[in-house]
Coordinates of C-alpha atoms in Angstrom, one line a residue:
M168 CA 64.0 57.9 123.9
K169 CA 62.8 60.5 121.4
K170 CA 63.1 63.2 124.0
F171 CA 66.6 62.1 124.8
C172 CA 67.6 62.2 121.1
L173 CA 66.1 65.6 120.7
I174 CA 68.1 66.9 123.6
I175 CA 71.3 65.5 122.1
L176 CA 70.5 66.9 118.7
T177 CA 69.7 70.3 120.1
T178 CA 72.8 70.4 122.2
A179 CA 75.0 69.4 119.3
T180 CA 73.4 72.0 117.1
L181 CA 73.9 74.8 119.7
L182 CA 77.5 73.7 120.2
S183 CA 78.1 73.8 116.4
V184 CA 76.6 77.3 116.3
V185 CA 78.8 78.5 119.2
V186 CA 82.0 77.0 117.7
G187 CA 81.1 78.3 114.3
L188 CA 80.6 81.9 115.6
A189 CA 83.9 81.7 117.5
A190 CA 85.7 80.5 114.4
Y191 CA 84.1 83.2 112.3
A192 CA 85.1 86.0 114.7
A193 CA 88.7 84.6 114.9
M194 CA 89.0 84.8 111.1
G195 CA 89.2 88.6 111.4
Q196 CA 88.5 90.7 108.2
S197 CA 90.2 91.9 105.1
P198 CA 91.4 95.5 104.7
A199 CA 88.7 97.9 103.6
E200 CA 88.8 99.9 100.3
D201 CA 90.3 103.0 101.9
Q202 CA 93.2 100.9 103.3
R203 CA 93.7 99.0 100.0
S204 CA 93.9 102.3 98.1
M205 CA 96.9 103.3 100.3
Y206 CA 98.6 99.9 99.7
R207 CA 98.6 100.3 96.0
S208 CA 101.6 102.6 96.2
S209 CA 103.6 99.7 97.8
D210 CA 106.2 97.9 95.6
N211 CA 104.9 94.7 97.1
Y212 CA 101.3 95.1 96.2
R213 CA 99.8 94.1 92.9
D214 CA 96.3 93.2 91.7
E215 CA 94.9 93.8 95.1
M216 CA 97.3 91.3 96.7
F217 CA 100.7 91.4 98.4
I218 CA 103.5 89.6 96.6
N219 CA 106.9 88.2 97.3
A220 CA 110.1 89.5 95.8
M221 CA 110.8 85.9 94.6
P222 CA 108.2 83.4 93.4
V223 CA 106.7 81.0 95.9
S224 CA 105.5 77.5 95.2
L225 CA 103.2 75.6 97.5
K226 CA 102.9 72.0 96.3
M227 CA 100.3 71.3 99.0
D228 CA 97.9 73.6 97.1
S229 CA 97.7 71.1 94.3
N230 CA 96.3 68.4 96.6
M231 CA 94.9 70.4 99.5
L232 CA 92.4 67.7 100.6
A233 CA 95.0 64.9 100.9
T234 CA 97.4 67.3 102.7
T235 CA 94.6 68.3 105.2
V236 CA 93.6 64.7 105.8
R237 CA 97.2 63.7 106.4
F238 CA 97.7 66.6 108.7
F239 CA 94.8 65.7 111.0
M240 CA 95.6 61.9 110.8
T241 CA 99.3 62.3 111.7
S242 CA 100.4 63.2 115.2
N243 CA 103.9 64.3 116.0
R244 CA 103.3 65.5 119.5
P245 CA 105.8 64.8 122.3
P246 CA 105.1 61.7 124.5
Q247 CA 104.4 63.9 127.5
P248 CA 103.7 67.6 128.1
L249 CA 107.0 69.5 128.0
T250 CA 108.5 71.2 131.0
V251 CA 108.1 74.9 131.1
H252 CA 109.5 77.5 133.5
P253 CA 106.4 79.2 134.9
I254 CA 106.7 83.0 135.2
T255 CA 104.6 86.0 136.2
A256 CA 105.0 89.8 135.8
S257 CA 106.9 89.8 139.1
D258 CA 109.7 87.9 137.4
F259 CA 110.5 90.8 135.2
N260 CA 112.3 94.0 136.3
T261 CA 110.2 97.1 136.1
S262 CA 112.9 98.6 133.8
P263 CA 113.5 96.3 130.8
A264 CA 117.0 94.8 130.5
D265 CA 119.7 95.9 128.0
L266 CA 119.3 92.6 126.1
Q267 CA 117.2 89.7 127.3
V268 CA 114.7 87.3 125.6
V269 CA 112.1 85.0 127.1
W270 CA 110.9 82.3 124.7
L271 CA 107.2 81.5 125.4
G272 CA 107.1 78.6 122.8
H273 CA 106.7 78.5 119.0
S274 CA 107.5 82.1 117.8
S275 CA 106.2 84.0 120.8
T276 CA 108.8 85.9 122.8
I277 CA 109.3 88.8 125.2
L278 CA 112.2 90.8 124.1
D279 CA 114.0 93.4 126.2
I280 CA 116.3 95.6 124.2
D281 CA 117.9 98.8 125.4
G282 CA 115.2 99.6 127.9
V283 CA 112.3 98.7 125.7
R284 CA 110.1 95.6 126.2
L285 CA 108.4 94.1 123.1
L286 CA 106.0 91.2 122.9
V287 CA 106.4 89.3 119.6
D288 CA 103.8 87.2 117.9
P289 CA 102.0 86.2 121.1
V290 CA 99.9 83.1 120.8
F291 CA 98.9 81.4 124.1
D292 CA 96.4 78.7 123.3
N293 CA 95.1 77.8 119.9
A294 CA 96.8 78.0 116.4
S295 CA 93.5 77.5 114.6
P296 CA 90.2 79.4 114.1
V297 CA 88.3 76.3 115.5
P298 CA 88.7 76.1 119.3
F299 CA 90.7 73.1 120.7
T300 CA 91.8 71.8 117.3
V301 CA 95.5 72.9 117.2
R302 CA 96.4 73.1 120.9
R303 CA 99.8 73.7 122.5
F304 CA 101.8 70.7 123.7
Q305 CA 101.6 72.2 127.1
N306 CA 100.4 75.4 128.8
A307 CA 102.3 78.6 128.0
P308 CA 104.8 79.6 130.7
I309 CA 102.9 82.8 131.5
K310 CA 99.2 83.7 131.5
R311 CA 97.9 86.6 129.5
D312 CA 96.9 88.5 132.7
E313 CA 100.3 87.9 134.2
L314 CA 102.3 89.6 131.4
P315 CA 104.6 92.4 132.5
E316 CA 104.2 96.0 131.2
I317 CA 104.8 95.9 127.4
H318 CA 105.8 98.9 125.3
A319 CA 104.6 97.4 122.0
V320 CA 103.3 94.2 120.5
V321 CA 104.9 93.2 117.2
I322 CA 103.1 90.9 114.8
S323 CA 104.8 89.4 111.8
H324 CA 101.8 88.2 109.8
D325 CA 98.2 87.0 110.2
H326 CA 98.5 83.2 110.3
Y327 CA 96.8 81.7 113.3
D328 CA 100.1 80.5 114.9
H329 CA 101.3 84.1 115.0
L330 CA 98.1 86.1 115.5
E331 CA 95.5 84.9 118.1
M332 CA 92.3 86.8 118.5
K333 CA 91.8 86.0 122.2
T334 CA 95.3 87.2 123.0
I335 CA 94.9 90.5 121.1
K336 CA 91.6 91.2 122.8
A337 CA 93.3 90.6 126.2
L338 CA 96.1 93.0 125.3
I339 CA 94.2 95.9 123.9
A340 CA 93.5 97.6 127.3
K341 CA 97.0 97.1 128.7
T342 CA 99.2 97.7 125.6
P343 CA 99.8 101.1 124.2
L344 CA 101.0 100.1 120.7
F345 CA 100.7 97.3 118.1
I346 CA 103.2 97.3 115.2
V347 CA 102.1 95.2 112.2
P348 CA 102.7 94.7 108.5
L349 CA 100.3 96.4 106.0
G350 CA 96.7 95.2 106.2
V351 CA 97.0 93.3 109.5
S352 CA 95.4 96.2 111.3
A353 CA 92.0 95.2 109.8
H354 CA 91.9 92.1 112.1
L355 CA 92.9 94.1 115.2
I356 CA 90.3 96.8 114.5
K357 CA 87.5 94.1 114.1
W358 CA 88.5 92.7 117.5
G359 CA 88.2 96.1 119.1
C360 CA 91.6 97.7 119.0
P361 CA 91.5 101.5 118.4
A362 CA 93.1 102.4 115.1
D363 CA 95.3 105.0 116.8
K364 CA 97.0 102.2 118.8
I365 CA 98.2 100.5 115.5
I366 CA 101.2 101.3 113.4
E367 CA 101.3 99.6 110.0
L368 CA 104.7 99.2 108.2
D369 CA 105.7 98.3 104.7
W370 CA 109.0 96.5 104.1
W371 CA 111.9 98.7 105.0
E372 CA 109.7 101.2 107.0
S373 CA 110.3 101.7 110.7
H374 CA 108.8 103.1 113.8
T375 CA 110.7 104.2 116.9
V376 CA 109.7 103.0 120.3
N377 CA 111.5 104.9 123.1
G378 CA 114.7 105.0 121.1
V379 CA 114.5 101.6 119.6
D380 CA 113.8 101.4 115.9
V381 CA 111.4 98.6 114.9
V382 CA 112.0 98.0 111.1
A383 CA 109.8 95.8 109.0
T384 CA 112.0 93.8 106.6
P385 CA 111.2 91.4 103.7
T386 CA 110.4 87.7 104.1
R387 CA 109.3 85.0 101.6
H388 CA 106.0 83.8 102.8
F389 CA 102.2 84.3 102.4
S390 CA 99.2 85.3 104.5
G391 CA 95.6 84.7 105.0
R392 CA 93.2 83.3 107.7
T393 CA 90.9 81.7 105.1
L394 CA 91.5 80.3 101.6
G395 CA 89.7 83.3 100.2
T396 CA 91.9 85.9 101.9
R397 CA 95.3 84.6 100.7
N398 CA 97.8 87.4 100.6
K399 CA 95.3 90.2 101.4
T400 CA 97.7 91.3 104.2
Q401 CA 101.5 91.6 104.2
W402 CA 104.0 89.5 106.1
A403 CA 107.4 90.6 107.5
S404 CA 110.5 89.9 109.5
F405 CA 111.7 92.6 111.9
V406 CA 114.9 94.4 112.9
F407 CA 115.1 95.8 116.4
K408 CA 117.8 98.5 116.4
G409 CA 118.6 100.2 119.7
P410 CA 121.4 102.6 120.7
R411 CA 123.6 99.7 122.0
H412 CA 122.1 96.4 120.7
R413 CA 120.5 94.9 117.6
A414 CA 118.2 91.9 117.3
F415 CA 116.5 90.3 114.4
Y416 CA 113.3 88.2 114.2
S417 CA 112.8 86.1 111.0
G418 CA 109.1 85.7 111.1
D419 CA 108.1 82.9 108.7
G420 CA 109.6 82.5 105.3
G421 CA 111.7 80.4 103.0
Y422 CA 115.4 81.0 102.4
D423 CA 116.5 83.6 99.8
D424 CA 119.1 86.4 99.5
R425 CA 117.3 88.8 101.8
F426 CA 119.3 87.9 104.8
K427 CA 122.5 89.1 103.2
K428 CA 120.8 92.4 102.3
I429 CA 119.4 92.8 105.8
G430 CA 122.7 91.9 107.4
E431 CA 124.6 94.4 105.2
R432 CA 122.1 97.2 106.0
F433 CA 121.5 96.6 109.7
G434 CA 123.9 94.0 111.0
P435 CA 125.7 92.7 112.9
F436 CA 123.1 91.4 115.4
D437 CA 123.6 90.5 119.0
L438 CA 120.6 88.2 118.8
T439 CA 118.7 86.5 116.0
M440 CA 115.4 84.7 116.5
M441 CA 115.2 82.3 113.6
E442 CA 112.4 80.1 112.3
S443 CA 113.6 76.5 112.5
G444 CA 110.5 74.3 112.4
A445 CA 107.4 73.3 110.4
W446 CA 109.5 72.7 107.3
N447 CA 108.6 70.3 104.5
K448 CA 109.7 69.5 101.0
D449 CA 106.2 70.4 99.7
W450 CA 106.6 74.0 100.9
P451 CA 110.3 74.8 100.8
D452 CA 109.7 78.4 99.7
V453 CA 107.7 79.5 102.8
H454 CA 109.5 77.8 105.7
M455 CA 113.3 77.3 106.1
F456 CA 115.0 74.0 106.8
P457 CA 117.2 74.0 109.8
D458 CA 120.4 74.2 107.8
E459 CA 119.0 77.3 106.0
S460 CA 118.1 78.9 109.3
V461 CA 121.7 78.6 110.5
K462 CA 123.0 79.8 107.1
A463 CA 120.7 82.8 107.3
H464 CA 121.9 83.6 110.8
I465 CA 125.4 83.7 109.6
E466 CA 124.6 85.9 106.7
L467 CA 122.8 88.3 109.0
G468 CA 126.0 88.6 111.0
G469 CA 124.3 87.1 114.1
K470 CA 126.3 86.5 117.3
H471 CA 123.7 84.4 119.2
M472 CA 120.8 82.4 117.6
L473 CA 117.5 81.5 119.3
P474 CA 115.6 78.8 117.3
V475 CA 111.9 79.6 117.2
H476 CA 108.7 78.3 115.4
W477 CA 108.9 74.9 117.2
G478 CA 108.2 73.2 120.5
A479 CA 104.5 74.2 121.0
Y480 CA 102.3 73.0 118.0
D481 CA 102.2 70.1 115.6
L482 CA 102.1 72.0 112.3
A483 CA 104.2 69.8 110.0
F484 CA 105.0 66.1 109.4
H485 CA 108.4 66.0 111.1
K486 CA 108.8 64.8 114.7
W487 CA 108.3 67.5 117.3
D488 CA 112.0 67.6 118.3
D489 CA 113.5 67.4 114.8
P490 CA 113.9 71.2 114.5
I491 CA 116.0 71.6 117.7
R492 CA 118.0 68.4 117.0
K493 CA 118.8 69.4 113.4
V494 CA 119.5 73.0 114.1
T495 CA 121.8 72.1 117.0
E496 CA 123.7 69.8 114.7
H497 CA 124.1 72.5 112.0
A498 CA 125.0 75.2 114.5
A499 CA 127.8 73.0 115.9
T500 CA 129.2 72.4 112.5
H501 CA 129.4 76.1 111.7
G502 CA 130.4 77.3 115.2
V503 CA 127.2 79.2 115.8
A504 CA 126.4 80.1 119.4
L505 CA 122.9 78.6 120.0
L506 CA 120.5 79.6 122.7
T507 CA 118.2 76.7 123.8
P508 CA 116.2 77.9 126.9
R509 CA 113.2 76.1 128.2
M510 CA 110.0 78.1 127.6
G511 CA 109.8 80.8 130.2
E512 CA 113.5 80.9 131.1
K513 CA 115.2 84.3 131.0
C514 CA 117.9 84.2 128.4
I515 CA 120.8 86.7 128.2
P516 CA 122.9 86.2 125.1
G517 CA 126.5 85.5 126.0
E518 CA 125.7 84.8 129.7
S519 CA 122.9 82.1 129.9
R520 CA 123.8 78.4 129.6
H521 CA 121.2 75.7 128.9
E522 CA 121.1 71.9 128.8
A523 CA 119.6 69.8 126.0
W524 CA 116.3 69.7 127.9
W525 CA 114.5 67.9 125.0
E526 CA 116.6 64.7 125.4
P527 CA 114.6 61.8 126.8
Q528 CA 116.6 61.5 129.9
N529 CA 116.2 65.1 130.7
L530 CA 112.4 65.1 129.9
A531 CA 112.1 62.1 132.2
Q532 CA 113.8 63.9 135.1
N533 CA 111.7 67.0 134.9
T534 CA 108.3 67.6 136.4
H535 CA 105.9 69.5 134.2
D536 CA 104.7 72.7 135.8

């Protein structure tokens, strides 16, 4: 019996060490002094931290323990794995389309625009540093090693549901370029990405990829992969401006007047990919409510809106399908052309048509792939 208990204890200890090491590696690292010295010239950097243009209040900070306990004790997962449309690299044309988006779940997308293919905020498995704790509702529609050729990976900020170490490591060898906000390069470099493959952008700065301008634009959010690294790296939304088409990705962030400014400067947009989930009254400054997402789309001058930041992870206290139901309601009220593809479906703004696949009768009729 003692021998058996010793084996159990040893196994549990080894498992804890392995999990701890994996979590530590996934946390990444803060920017080094030579990087921080460059950031001090940014208008959005003060006292060794990045700041928002407007103040941000996080009520959950005042009772972090209660919020954390509630988060892990509350489940808002769907009653069954959601149907996805499985795809591989062979489902993509060798030459990227004029304008096409494939939603992979949550905020991960593959965007083709004017012959350039971009992979945005790719997270395939876990939205947490601790393995198996914040898992997807279902498998991603495509595996990492089945991704088509990508011209650049675009990262909006370093939260775990937007930046996944395992995915970045898998992409380093097959992706020529990573475009990130200031400071995020530190994580990528720790995970083995060569510095010359990374472009860091401050708000309103841009980098051109084969004729498409990728512009980092403001958002009202925060960053950090541990409590001690809050706001050590920047966060951003992105404009994708090609010769013929324009698209916008909101990243994460609460509503403010930036959408009007971005719309006036870069709009109108053929496509907007707008955060629509993980909202809560205790953090209204860092995530938009669905009605605000629709309002922001209109202010941007958007023609077609793809709701993102929902459908893959349980990251808030609302039901898993509240985001799409509420944003659909508000879009209908304001005459907004909404795109609602299943994960993995090719979506061409203005051409693709989709059913309300999240409705119980449609979920029941589908077979999970």
